């Protein structure tokens, strides 16, 4: 009894084979219709069996390369797709292509539909190389059949651009998007323009220009897209929001924060309505709005927006990378405000998210690694700073020449970390590499180049080569004089740096001239509490003091002391150093009581902050003892 079902199934199979072998066209039609009915009732497996039998019957009569077989194979492929068997469906479509190539030729436009399905499968499994190859073949067939500017080609070019972008081929993506624009523009010349599609093509091309930092090119393209959207889409539609956000992003890149802000606010409003408040595209627009507010100096409003994005991490259905980007921006805002601890925590969390979502070696990791390394260095964690900067350097160096500016910046910061660790020789090597890349990527008149020159100069000075640092500091000053106005405090700082080194090399006259010029700039800028002004006044006072111009020296020392007490604090060793020098002037002018008071204060400060055995403390004690031996007791009033 158990064998009966098997026997019955075998007999049914034989009957169906016999039936189809001997069937007439009407029978084939009925079987085909029956398969269609079964498929309509979602009985895909049964429909597939009927079509497979039809295929075998046609193969027996016409051979395996019949176009009729291809048509049935396509139908079976659709059934497999409905059953979730994508791999099986793809194999069938590939067989259809092979049949069509033999029957109608490899360049027939009839292949386009089947190739289109194969592109869907390639995209679904992430095979970008196959996807690009298929679309390029489709474009070649379309070009041969319809010419270079057939309207149907624009959609394929746009899809090709997206695939090339995903592959990381920016040039290929840009070229494909540009062709999509050109084709749609040609269509508009001879028929009804497909304006929505053209707007999308313009936006994609503009995005590529924006990534290349071609802000003017991107600006023009986004404005064209926005003008089209204003005509053919609703003002609150998601598509309209794309153009608005794109143009706002361009203006943000141009640092035109005032013009960017209203566009980005509108983009936020549109996307909140279209997608919801926590959709990744909404968060992206909020992120950019926060950046524009930061650029305008409204850091309080920017912080509120960025914290809103960061808070979305706790909610469902949010893309983590949007959150990570907001954490980076908020960390940058807090870093610039000096709130290093929270900024450090945000950068760490951003890196955790990006490593999980992307990989530890993804290029997007480079910038937060650099920023975290800088923060750790600033907080005294030299080992952590070096570790993160080296990781950022490793990723940046993979970016080729496009990453030269970034790599130069990392090398510069890494060189400063090694300098602070006392590894001066290796620090100098890194800084020379940074200078070469800064020159290559930004030129010798850029402020970053000037900064690297200064860093090398001070590393050489720390190694005992003060004379070797002078030409570097002169070159740095020259660059800054080209980039800043003559009365900018940055010029005063550069003058002071050069003066400090010239003072060590014995160039007293030039040192004094540079210091007086620096003091004038600081005074003109009303930088009365700038510690650099205090340093300039102190060094200038020592020069005047050595010439026995005691009146001027005393005035300069007193001014320097007032600044140091405010900026460094009354108990700081640098404050004590100025007190000690001022005490020497008072001693020279006969004010022994005043000298003794200042020397006593200076000694107490250095003993407390540096210790009794520090050379500065010993020197102050020696001066104080000498004054006590020379001066009469202080009379209290």
Coordinates of C-alpha atoms in Angstrom, one line a residue:
X1 CA 0.0 0.0 0.0
X2 CA 2.9 2.4 0.7
X3 CA 4.1 2.1 -2.9
X4 CA 0.9 3.3 -4.4
X5 CA 1.5 7.1 -4.1
X6 CA 5.0 6.7 -5.7
X7 CA 3.5 4.5 -8.5
X8 CA 0.7 7.0 -9.1
X9 CA 3.2 10.0 -9.2
X10 CA 5.3 8.1 -11.8
X11 CA 2.3 7.3 -13.9
X12 CA 1.1 11.0 -13.8
X13 CA 4.6 12.1 -14.9
X14 CA 4.6 9.7 -17.8
X15 CA 1.2 10.9 -18.8
X16 CA 2.2 14.6 -18.8
X17 CA 5.3 13.8 -20.8
X18 CA 3.3 11.9 -23.3
X19 CA 0.7 14.6 -23.4
X20 CA 3.1 17.4 -24.2
X21 CA 5.1 15.4 -26.7
X22 CA 1.9 14.7 -28.6
X23 CA 0.2 18.0 -27.9
X24 CA -1.0 20.4 -30.5
X25 CA -0.7 24.2 -30.3
X26 CA -4.0 24.6 -28.6
X27 CA -2.9 22.2 -25.9
X28 CA 0.3 24.3 -25.4
X29 CA -1.8 27.4 -25.1
X30 CA -4.1 25.8 -22.6
X31 CA -1.1 24.6 -20.5
X32 CA 0.4 28.1 -20.7
X33 CA -2.9 29.7 -19.6
X34 CA -3.2 27.1 -16.8
X35 CA 0.3 28.1 -15.5
X36 CA -0.7 31.7 -15.7
X37 CA -3.8 31.0 -13.6
X38 CA -1.9 29.1 -11.0
X39 CA 0.7 31.9 -10.8
X40 CA -2.1 34.5 -10.3
X41 CA -3.3 32.3 -7.4
X42 CA 0.2 32.3 -6.0
X43 CA 0.7 28.6 -6.7
X44 CA 4.1 29.3 -8.1
X45 CA 5.6 25.8 -7.8
X46 CA 2.8 24.2 -9.7
X47 CA 2.9 26.8 -12.4
X48 CA 6.7 26.3 -12.6
X49 CA 6.3 22.6 -13.2
X50 CA 3.9 23.1 -16.1
X51 CA 6.2 25.6 -17.8
X52 CA 9.2 23.4 -17.3
X53 CA 7.4 20.6 -19.1
X54 CA 6.5 23.0 -21.9
X55 CA 10.2 23.9 -22.2
X56 CA 11.2 20.3 -22.4
X57 CA 8.6 19.7 -25.1
X58 CA 9.8 22.7 -27.1
X59 CA 13.4 21.7 -26.7
X60 CA 12.6 18.2 -28.2
X61 CA 10.8 19.8 -31.2
X62 CA 12.9 23.0 -31.9
X63 CA 16.2 22.6 -30.0
X64 CA 17.6 24.3 -26.9
X65 CA 18.2 27.7 -28.5
X66 CA 14.7 28.5 -29.5
X67 CA 13.4 32.0 -28.7
X68 CA 10.2 30.4 -27.6
X69 CA 12.1 28.6 -25.0
X70 CA 13.6 31.9 -23.9
X71 CA 10.1 33.3 -23.4
X72 CA 9.1 30.4 -21.2
X73 CA 12.4 30.6 -19.2
X74 CA 11.7 34.2 -18.5
X75 CA 8.3 33.3 -17.1
X76 CA 9.8 30.6 -14.9
X77 CA 12.4 33.1 -13.7
X78 CA 9.6 35.4 -12.6
X79 CA 8.0 32.6 -10.7
X80 CA 11.3 31.8 -9.0
X81 CA 11.6 35.5 -8.0
X82 CA 8.2 35.3 -6.5
X83 CA 9.3 32.3 -4.5
X84 CA 12.4 34.2 -3.3
X85 CA 14.8 32.0 -5.4
X86 CA 16.9 34.9 -6.8
X87 CA 19.9 32.7 -7.6
X88 CA 17.7 30.3 -9.6
X89 CA 16.0 33.3 -11.4
X90 CA 19.4 34.8 -12.2
X91 CA 20.6 31.5 -13.8
X92 CA 17.5 31.4 -16.0
X93 CA 17.9 35.0 -17.2
X94 CA 21.5 34.3 -18.0
X95 CA 20.4 31.3 -20.1
X96 CA 17.8 33.6 -21.8
X97 CA 20.6 36.0 -22.7
X98 CA 22.7 33.2 -24.1
X99 CA 19.7 32.0 -26.3
X100 CA 19.0 35.6 -27.4
X101 CA 22.7 36.2 -28.3
X102 CA 22.7 33.1 -30.6
X103 CA 19.3 33.8 -32.1
X104 CA 19.2 37.5 -32.6
X105 CA 22.8 38.6 -32.0
X106 CA 24.7 40.1 -29.0
X107 CA 23.9 43.7 -29.9
X108 CA 20.1 43.4 -30.3
X109 CA 18.0 45.8 -28.3
X110 CA 15.8 42.9 -27.4
X111 CA 18.5 41.9 -24.9
X112 CA 18.0 45.1 -22.9
X113 CA 15.1 43.9 -20.8
X114 CA 16.9 40.7 -19.8
X115 CA 20.1 42.5 -19.1
X116 CA 18.1 44.9 -17.0
X117 CA 16.9 42.0 -14.8
X118 CA 20.5 40.8 -14.4
X119 CA 21.5 44.3 -13.1
X120 CA 19.0 43.9 -10.4
X121 CA 20.4 40.6 -9.3
X122 CA 24.0 42.0 -9.4
X123 CA 23.0 45.0 -7.2
X124 CA 21.1 42.7 -4.8
X125 CA 24.2 40.6 -4.1
X126 CA 26.5 43.7 -4.0
X127 CA 28.5 42.7 -7.1
X128 CA 29.3 46.2 -8.3
X129 CA 31.8 45.0 -10.9
X130 CA 29.2 42.9 -12.6
X131 CA 26.6 45.6 -12.3
X132 CA 28.8 48.2 -13.9
X133 CA 29.8 45.8 -16.7
X134 CA 26.1 45.0 -17.4
X135 CA 25.1 48.6 -17.6
X136 CA 28.0 49.5 -19.8
X137 CA 26.9 46.7 -22.2
X138 CA 23.3 48.0 -22.1
X139 CA 24.6 51.5 -23.0
X140 CA 26.7 50.1 -25.9
X141 CA 23.7 48.3 -27.3
X142 CA 21.5 51.4 -26.9
X143 CA 24.1 53.6 -28.6
X144 CA 24.4 51.3 -31.5
X145 CA 20.6 51.0 -31.9
X146 CA 19.4 54.4 -31.1
X147 CA 22.3 56.8 -31.2
X148 CA 24.2 58.7 -28.5
X149 CA 21.4 60.7 -27.0
X150 CA 18.3 58.5 -26.8
X151 CA 16.2 59.5 -23.8
X152 CA 16.1 56.0 -22.4
X153 CA 19.9 56.1 -21.9
X154 CA 19.7 58.8 -19.3
X155 CA 18.3 56.5 -16.7
X156 CA 21.0 53.9 -17.3
X157 CA 23.7 56.5 -17.1
X158 CA 22.3 57.7 -13.8
X159 CA 22.2 54.2 -12.4
X160 CA 25.8 53.6 -13.7
X161 CA 26.9 56.8 -11.9
X162 CA 25.5 55.5 -8.6
X163 CA 27.2 52.2 -9.0
X164 CA 30.5 53.8 -9.9
X165 CA 30.2 56.0 -6.8
X166 CA 29.6 53.0 -4.6
X167 CA 32.7 51.4 -6.1
X168 CA 34.7 54.4 -5.1
X169 CA 35.3 55.5 -8.7
X170 CA 34.5 59.2 -8.4
X171 CA 35.7 60.0 -11.9
X172 CA 33.5 57.3 -13.4
X173 CA 30.5 58.4 -11.4
X174 CA 31.0 62.0 -12.4
X175 CA 31.3 61.1 -16.1
X176 CA 28.1 59.0 -16.0
X177 CA 26.1 61.6 -14.2
X178 CA 27.3 64.2 -16.7
X179 CA 26.2 62.0 -19.6
X180 CA 22.8 61.6 -18.0
X181 CA 22.5 65.4 -17.9
X182 CA 23.6 65.8 -21.5
X183 CA 21.2 63.2 -22.8
X184 CA 18.2 64.7 -21.0
X185 CA 19.2 68.2 -22.2
X186 CA 19.3 66.8 -25.8
X187 CA 15.8 65.2 -25.3
X188 CA 14.5 68.6 -24.1
X189 CA 15.6 70.2 -27.4
X190 CA 13.4 67.9 -29.5
X191 CA 10.6 66.7 -27.3
X192 CA 8.9 67.2 -24.0
X193 CA 11.7 67.5 -21.4
X194 CA 11.8 65.0 -18.6
X195 CA 12.4 67.7 -16.1
X196 CA 12.1 65.7 -12.9
X197 CA 14.7 63.2 -14.2
X198 CA 17.0 66.1 -15.3
X199 CA 16.7 67.7 -11.9
X200 CA 17.8 64.4 -10.3
X201 CA 20.7 64.1 -12.7
X202 CA 21.8 67.6 -12.0
X203 CA 21.7 67.0 -8.2
X204 CA 23.8 63.8 -8.6
X205 CA 26.4 65.6 -10.7
X206 CA 26.4 68.5 -8.3
X207 CA 27.0 66.2 -5.4
X208 CA 30.1 64.8 -7.1
X209 CA 31.3 68.4 -7.7
X210 CA 30.7 69.2 -4.1
X211 CA 32.8 66.2 -2.9
X212 CA 35.6 67.5 -5.1
X213 CA 35.2 70.9 -3.4
X214 CA 34.2 72.5 -6.7
X215 CA 31.8 74.7 -4.9
X216 CA 31.1 77.1 -7.8
X217 CA 30.3 74.2 -10.2
X218 CA 28.1 72.5 -7.6
X219 CA 26.4 75.8 -6.8
X220 CA 25.4 76.3 -10.5
X221 CA 24.1 72.8 -10.8
X222 CA 22.0 72.8 -7.6
X223 CA 20.5 76.2 -8.6
X224 CA 19.5 74.7 -12.0
X225 CA 18.0 71.7 -10.2
X226 CA 16.2 73.9 -7.7
X227 CA 14.7 76.1 -10.5
X228 CA 13.3 72.9 -12.2
X229 CA 11.9 71.6 -8.9
X230 CA 10.2 74.8 -8.3
X231 CA 8.3 74.4 -11.6
X232 CA 7.5 70.7 -11.5
X233 CA 7.3 69.6 -7.8
X234 CA 5.4 70.8 -4.8
X235 CA 7.3 73.1 -2.5
X236 CA 7.0 70.7 0.4
X237 CA 8.0 67.6 -1.4
X238 CA 11.0 65.4 -0.5
X239 CA 12.4 66.0 -4.0
X240 CA 12.3 69.7 -3.6
X241 CA 14.0 69.3 -0.2
X242 CA 16.9 67.5 -1.9
X243 CA 17.7 70.5 -4.1
X244 CA 17.3 72.9 -1.1
X245 CA 19.5 70.9 1.1
X246 CA 22.1 70.5 -1.7
X247 CA 22.4 74.2 -2.3
X248 CA 22.6 74.8 1.4
X249 CA 25.4 72.3 1.7
X250 CA 27.3 74.1 -1.1
X251 CA 27.0 77.5 0.7
X252 CA 28.1 75.8 3.9
X253 CA 31.2 74.5 2.0
X254 CA 31.8 78.1 0.8
X255 CA 31.6 79.2 4.4
X256 CA 28.7 81.5 3.4
X257 CA 26.9 80.6 6.7
X258 CA 24.4 83.4 6.6
X259 CA 23.1 82.3 3.2
X260 CA 23.3 78.6 4.0
X261 CA 21.2 78.8 7.2
X262 CA 17.7 79.6 5.8
X263 CA 18.1 77.0 3.1
X264 CA 19.1 74.3 5.6
X265 CA 16.3 75.4 8.0
X266 CA 13.8 74.9 5.1
X267 CA 15.4 71.5 4.2
X268 CA 14.9 70.4 7.8
X269 CA 11.2 71.5 7.8
X270 CA 10.6 69.6 4.5
X271 CA 12.3 66.5 5.6
X272 CA 10.6 66.4 9.0
X273 CA 7.3 66.5 7.2
X274 CA 8.3 64.0 4.5
X275 CA 10.3 61.5 6.5
X276 CA 9.8 62.3 10.2
X277 CA 12.1 64.0 12.8
X278 CA 14.6 61.2 13.2
X279 CA 15.0 60.0 9.6
X280 CA 18.7 59.9 8.5
X281 CA 18.1 62.6 5.9
X282 CA 16.4 64.8 8.4
X283 CA 19.4 64.3 10.8
X284 CA 21.8 65.1 8.0
X285 CA 20.1 68.4 7.3
X286 CA 20.0 69.2 11.1
X287 CA 23.7 68.4 11.2
X288 CA 24.5 70.8 8.4
X289 CA 22.3 73.5 10.0
X290 CA 24.3 73.0 13.2
X291 CA 27.5 73.5 11.3
X292 CA 26.1 76.7 9.7
X293 CA 25.1 78.1 13.1
X294 CA 28.6 77.2 14.5
X295 CA 30.1 79.1 11.6
X296 CA 28.0 82.1 12.3
X297 CA 29.1 82.0 15.9
X298 CA 25.7 80.9 17.3
X299 CA 27.3 78.0 19.1
X300 CA 24.5 77.7 21.7
X301 CA 21.8 77.0 19.0
X302 CA 24.2 74.7 17.2
X303 CA 24.8 72.7 20.3
X304 CA 21.1 72.3 20.9
X305 CA 20.6 70.9 17.4
X306 CA 23.6 68.6 17.6
X307 CA 22.5 67.3 20.9
X308 CA 19.1 66.5 19.5
X309 CA 20.7 64.4 16.8
X310 CA 23.0 62.6 19.3
X311 CA 19.9 61.9 21.5
X312 CA 18.3 60.1 18.5
X313 CA 20.9 57.3 19.1
X314 CA 18.6 55.9 21.8
X315 CA 15.6 55.6 19.4
X316 CA 14.8 52.9 16.9
X317 CA 15.2 53.0 13.1
X318 CA 18.0 55.4 12.9
X319 CA 21.1 55.0 10.8
X320 CA 24.0 55.1 13.2
X321 CA 26.4 56.9 10.8
X322 CA 24.2 60.0 10.9
X323 CA 24.5 59.9 14.7
X324 CA 28.3 59.5 14.5
X325 CA 28.6 62.5 12.2
X326 CA 26.6 64.6 14.7
X327 CA 28.9 63.4 17.5
X328 CA 31.9 64.5 15.5
X329 CA 30.4 67.9 14.9
X330 CA 29.3 68.4 18.5
X331 CA 32.8 67.2 19.7
X332 CA 34.4 69.8 17.4
X333 CA 32.2 72.5 18.9
X334 CA 33.0 71.5 22.5
X335 CA 36.7 71.1 21.6
X336 CA 36.9 74.7 20.3
X337 CA 35.2 75.8 23.6
X338 CA 37.9 74.0 25.6
X339 CA 35.5 71.3 26.9
X340 CA 38.0 68.5 26.2
X341 CA 36.6 65.7 28.4
X342 CA 33.1 65.6 26.8
X343 CA 34.6 66.1 23.3
X344 CA 36.9 63.2 23.9
X345 CA 34.0 60.9 24.9
X346 CA 32.0 61.9 21.8
X347 CA 34.9 61.2 19.4
X348 CA 35.4 57.8 21.1
X349 CA 31.7 56.9 20.7
X350 CA 31.8 58.1 17.0
X351 CA 34.7 55.8 16.3
X352 CA 33.0 52.9 17.9
X353 CA 29.9 53.4 15.7
X354 CA 31.9 53.9 12.5
X355 CA 34.1 50.8 13.2
X356 CA 31.0 48.7 13.7
X357 CA 29.1 50.0 10.7
X358 CA 32.0 50.3 8.4
X359 CA 35.3 48.8 9.5
X360 CA 38.4 49.8 11.5
X361 CA 40.2 50.6 8.2
X362 CA 37.5 52.6 6.5
X363 CA 38.5 56.1 5.3
X364 CA 35.7 57.7 7.4
X365 CA 37.7 56.7 10.5
X366 CA 40.6 59.0 9.7
X367 CA 39.3 62.4 10.7
X368 CA 37.8 61.4 14.1
X369 CA 41.0 59.5 14.9
X370 CA 43.0 62.6 14.1
X371 CA 40.8 64.8 16.2
X372 CA 40.8 62.3 19.2
X373 CA 44.6 62.1 18.9
X374 CA 44.9 65.9 19.1
X375 CA 42.6 66.1 22.1
X376 CA 44.4 63.4 24.0
X377 CA 47.7 65.2 23.3
X378 CA 46.3 68.5 24.6
X379 CA 45.2 66.7 27.8
X380 CA 48.7 65.3 28.4
X381 CA 48.0 61.8 27.2
X382 CA 51.0 61.7 24.8
X383 CA 50.8 57.9 24.3
X384 CA 47.1 58.0 23.4
X385 CA 47.6 61.0 21.2
X386 CA 50.5 59.3 19.3
X387 CA 48.5 56.0 18.9
X388 CA 45.4 57.7 17.4
X389 CA 47.4 60.0 15.2
X390 CA 49.4 57.1 13.8
X391 CA 46.2 55.3 13.0
X392 CA 44.8 58.4 11.3
X393 CA 48.1 58.7 9.4
X394 CA 47.9 55.1 8.2
X395 CA 44.4 55.6 6.8
X396 CA 45.2 59.0 5.3
X397 CA 48.2 57.7 3.4
X398 CA 46.0 55.3 1.6
X399 CA 44.0 58.2 0.1
X400 CA 46.7 59.1 -2.5
X401 CA 47.4 62.7 -3.5
X402 CA 43.8 63.8 -2.7
X403 CA 44.6 63.2 1.0
X404 CA 47.9 65.2 1.0
X405 CA 46.4 68.1 3.0
X406 CA 45.0 65.8 5.6
X407 CA 48.2 63.7 5.9
X408 CA 50.2 66.9 6.2
X409 CA 48.1 68.0 9.1
X410 CA 48.4 64.6 10.9
X411 CA 52.2 64.6 10.4
X412 CA 52.3 68.1 11.9
X413 CA 50.4 67.1 15.0
X414 CA 52.2 63.9 15.4
X415 CA 55.5 65.8 15.1
X416 CA 54.4 68.0 17.9
X417 CA 53.5 65.0 20.1
X418 CA 56.9 63.5 19.6
X419 CA 58.5 66.9 20.4
X420 CA 56.6 67.0 23.7
X421 CA 57.8 63.4 24.3
X422 CA 61.4 64.6 23.9
X423 CA 61.9 62.6 20.7
X424 CA 63.2 65.7 18.8
X425 CA 65.0 63.9 15.9
X426 CA 61.9 61.9 14.9
X427 CA 59.7 64.9 15.4
X428 CA 61.8 66.9 13.0
X429 CA 61.6 64.2 10.4
X430 CA 57.8 64.1 10.5
X431 CA 57.6 67.9 10.4
X432 CA 59.8 68.0 7.3
X433 CA 57.4 65.4 5.7
X434 CA 54.5 67.6 6.7
X435 CA 56.1 70.7 5.1
X436 CA 56.7 68.9 1.8
X437 CA 53.0 67.7 1.6
X438 CA 51.7 71.1 2.7
X439 CA 53.7 72.8 0.0
X440 CA 52.4 70.2 -2.6
X441 CA 48.8 70.5 -1.5
X442 CA 48.4 74.1 -0.5
X443 CA 51.5 76.0 -1.7
X444 CA 54.2 77.9 0.1
X445 CA 52.0 80.9 0.8
X446 CA 49.5 79.0 2.9
X447 CA 49.2 79.6 6.7
X448 CA 49.5 75.8 7.3
X449 CA 52.9 75.9 5.6
X450 CA 53.9 78.8 7.9
X451 CA 52.8 76.8 11.0
X452 CA 55.0 73.8 10.0
X453 CA 58.0 76.1 9.4
X454 CA 57.6 77.5 12.9
X455 CA 57.3 74.0 14.4
X456 CA 60.5 72.8 12.6
X457 CA 62.3 76.0 13.8
X458 CA 61.5 75.4 17.4
X459 CA 62.4 71.7 17.3
X460 CA 65.8 72.7 15.8
X461 CA 66.1 75.4 18.5
X462 CA 65.4 72.7 21.2
X463 CA 68.2 70.6 19.7
X464 CA 70.6 73.5 20.1
X465 CA 70.4 74.9 16.6
X466 CA 69.0 78.4 17.2
X467 CA 70.8 79.8 14.2
X468 CA 69.3 77.1 11.9
X469 CA 65.8 78.0 13.0
X470 CA 66.2 81.7 12.1
X471 CA 65.7 81.3 8.3
X472 CA 62.6 79.1 8.9
X473 CA 61.0 81.7 11.2
X474 CA 61.8 84.5 8.7
X475 CA 60.1 82.5 6.0
X476 CA 57.1 81.8 8.2
X477 CA 56.8 85.5 9.1
X478 CA 57.0 86.4 5.4
X479 CA 54.1 84.0 4.6
X480 CA 51.9 85.4 7.4
X481 CA 52.6 89.0 6.4
X482 CA 51.1 88.1 3.0
X483 CA 48.0 86.6 4.5
X484 CA 47.2 88.9 7.4
X485 CA 46.8 92.6 7.7
X486 CA 49.8 94.4 9.1
X487 CA 48.2 95.0 12.5
X488 CA 46.9 91.5 13.0
X489 CA 47.9 89.9 16.4
X490 CA 49.1 86.8 14.4
X491 CA 51.9 89.0 12.9
X492 CA 52.8 90.1 16.4
X493 CA 53.1 86.5 17.5
X494 CA 55.3 85.7 14.5
X495 CA 57.5 88.7 15.2
X496 CA 57.8 87.6 18.9
X497 CA 58.8 84.0 17.9
X498 CA 61.6 85.3 15.6
X499 CA 62.7 87.8 18.3
X500 CA 63.0 85.1 20.9
X501 CA 65.5 83.1 18.7
X502 CA 67.4 86.2 17.6
X503 CA 67.8 87.1 21.2
X504 CA 69.5 83.8 21.8
X505 CA 71.8 84.2 18.9
X506 CA 72.9 87.7 20.1
X507 CA 71.1 89.8 17.5
X508 CA 70.1 92.4 20.1
X509 CA 69.3 95.3 17.8
X510 CA 67.0 93.3 15.5
X511 CA 65.4 91.6 18.5
X512 CA 64.5 94.9 20.1
X513 CA 63.1 96.3 16.8
X514 CA 60.9 93.2 16.3
X515 CA 59.7 93.3 19.9
X516 CA 58.7 97.0 19.7
X517 CA 56.8 96.3 16.5
X518 CA 55.0 93.4 18.1
X519 CA 54.1 95.4 21.2
X520 CA 52.6 98.2 19.0
X521 CA 50.5 95.6 17.2
X522 CA 49.2 94.0 20.4
X523 CA 48.4 97.5 21.8
X524 CA 46.6 98.5 18.7
X525 CA 44.6 95.3 18.8
X526 CA 43.7 96.0 22.4
X527 CA 45.2 92.7 23.4
X528 CA 46.1 94.0 26.8
X529 CA 45.8 90.6 28.5
X530 CA 47.4 88.5 25.8
X531 CA 50.2 86.4 27.5
X532 CA 52.3 86.9 24.3
X533 CA 52.2 90.7 25.0
X534 CA 53.5 90.0 28.5
X535 CA 56.3 87.9 27.1
X536 CA 57.2 90.6 24.5
X537 CA 57.3 93.3 27.2
X538 CA 59.4 91.2 29.5
X539 CA 62.1 90.4 26.8
X540 CA 62.1 94.0 25.7
X541 CA 62.5 95.1 29.3
X542 CA 65.5 92.8 29.7
X543 CA 67.2 94.3 26.7
X544 CA 66.6 97.9 28.0
X545 CA 67.7 96.7 31.4
X546 CA 71.0 95.5 30.1
X547 CA 71.6 99.0 28.7
X548 CA 71.0 100.4 32.1
X549 CA 67.9 102.3 30.9
X550 CA 66.3 101.6 34.3
X551 CA 63.3 103.9 34.0
X552 CA 62.0 102.4 30.8
X553 CA 62.9 98.9 32.0
X554 CA 60.9 99.4 35.2
X555 CA 57.9 100.5 33.3
X556 CA 58.1 97.6 30.9
X557 CA 58.6 95.1 33.7
X558 CA 55.6 96.5 35.6
X559 CA 53.4 96.2 32.6
X560 CA 54.6 92.6 32.0
X561 CA 54.0 91.8 35.6
X562 CA 50.4 93.1 35.5
X563 CA 49.6 90.9 32.5
X564 CA 51.3 87.8 34.0
X565 CA 49.4 88.2 37.3
X566 CA 46.1 88.3 35.4
X567 CA 46.8 85.6 32.8
X568 CA 49.1 83.2 34.6
X569 CA 48.0 84.0 38.1
X570 CA 49.9 85.6 41.1
X571 CA 51.5 82.4 42.1
X572 CA 52.8 81.2 38.8
X573 CA 56.6 80.7 38.2
X574 CA 56.6 83.0 35.2
X575 CA 55.0 85.8 37.3
X576 CA 57.8 85.2 39.9
X577 CA 60.4 85.5 37.1
X578 CA 59.2 89.0 36.2
X579 CA 59.1 90.0 39.9
X580 CA 62.7 88.9 40.3
X581 CA 63.8 91.0 37.3
X582 CA 61.8 94.0 38.4
X583 CA 63.5 93.6 41.8
X584 CA 66.9 93.9 40.2
X585 CA 65.9 97.2 38.5
X586 CA 64.6 98.6 41.8
X587 CA 67.9 97.5 43.5
X588 CA 69.9 99.3 40.8
X589 CA 67.9 102.5 41.3
X590 CA 68.3 102.4 45.1
X591 CA 64.8 101.2 46.0
X592 CA 66.1 98.5 48.2
X593 CA 62.9 98.1 50.2
X594 CA 60.8 97.6 47.1
X595 CA 63.4 95.2 45.7
X596 CA 63.4 93.2 48.9
X597 CA 59.6 92.9 48.9
X598 CA 59.4 91.7 45.3
X599 CA 62.4 89.3 45.7
X600 CA 60.8 87.8 48.8
X601 CA 57.5 87.2 46.9
X602 CA 59.3 85.7 43.9
X603 CA 61.3 83.4 46.2
X604 CA 58.2 82.2 48.0
X605 CA 56.4 81.5 44.7
X606 CA 59.2 79.5 43.2
X607 CA 59.9 77.5 46.4
X608 CA 56.2 76.6 46.5
X609 CA 55.7 75.8 42.8
X610 CA 59.1 74.5 41.7
X611 CA 60.7 73.3 45.0
X612 CA 63.6 74.4 47.1
X613 CA 66.2 72.7 44.9
X614 CA 65.1 74.1 41.6
X615 CA 67.7 76.4 40.0
X616 CA 65.1 79.3 39.7
X617 CA 64.4 79.0 43.5
X618 CA 68.1 78.9 44.3
X619 CA 68.7 82.0 42.2
X620 CA 65.8 83.9 43.8
X621 CA 67.1 82.9 47.3
X622 CA 70.6 84.2 46.4
X623 CA 69.2 87.5 45.2
X624 CA 67.0 87.8 48.3
X625 CA 69.9 87.1 50.7
X626 CA 72.0 89.8 48.9
X627 CA 69.2 92.3 49.3
X628 CA 68.7 91.5 53.0
X629 CA 72.4 92.1 53.6
X630 CA 72.4 95.4 51.7
X631 CA 69.1 96.9 52.8
X632 CA 68.0 98.3 56.1
X633 CA 64.9 96.8 57.9
X634 CA 61.6 97.7 56.3
X635 CA 59.8 100.4 58.4
X636 CA 56.1 99.7 58.9
X637 CA 53.9 102.7 58.6

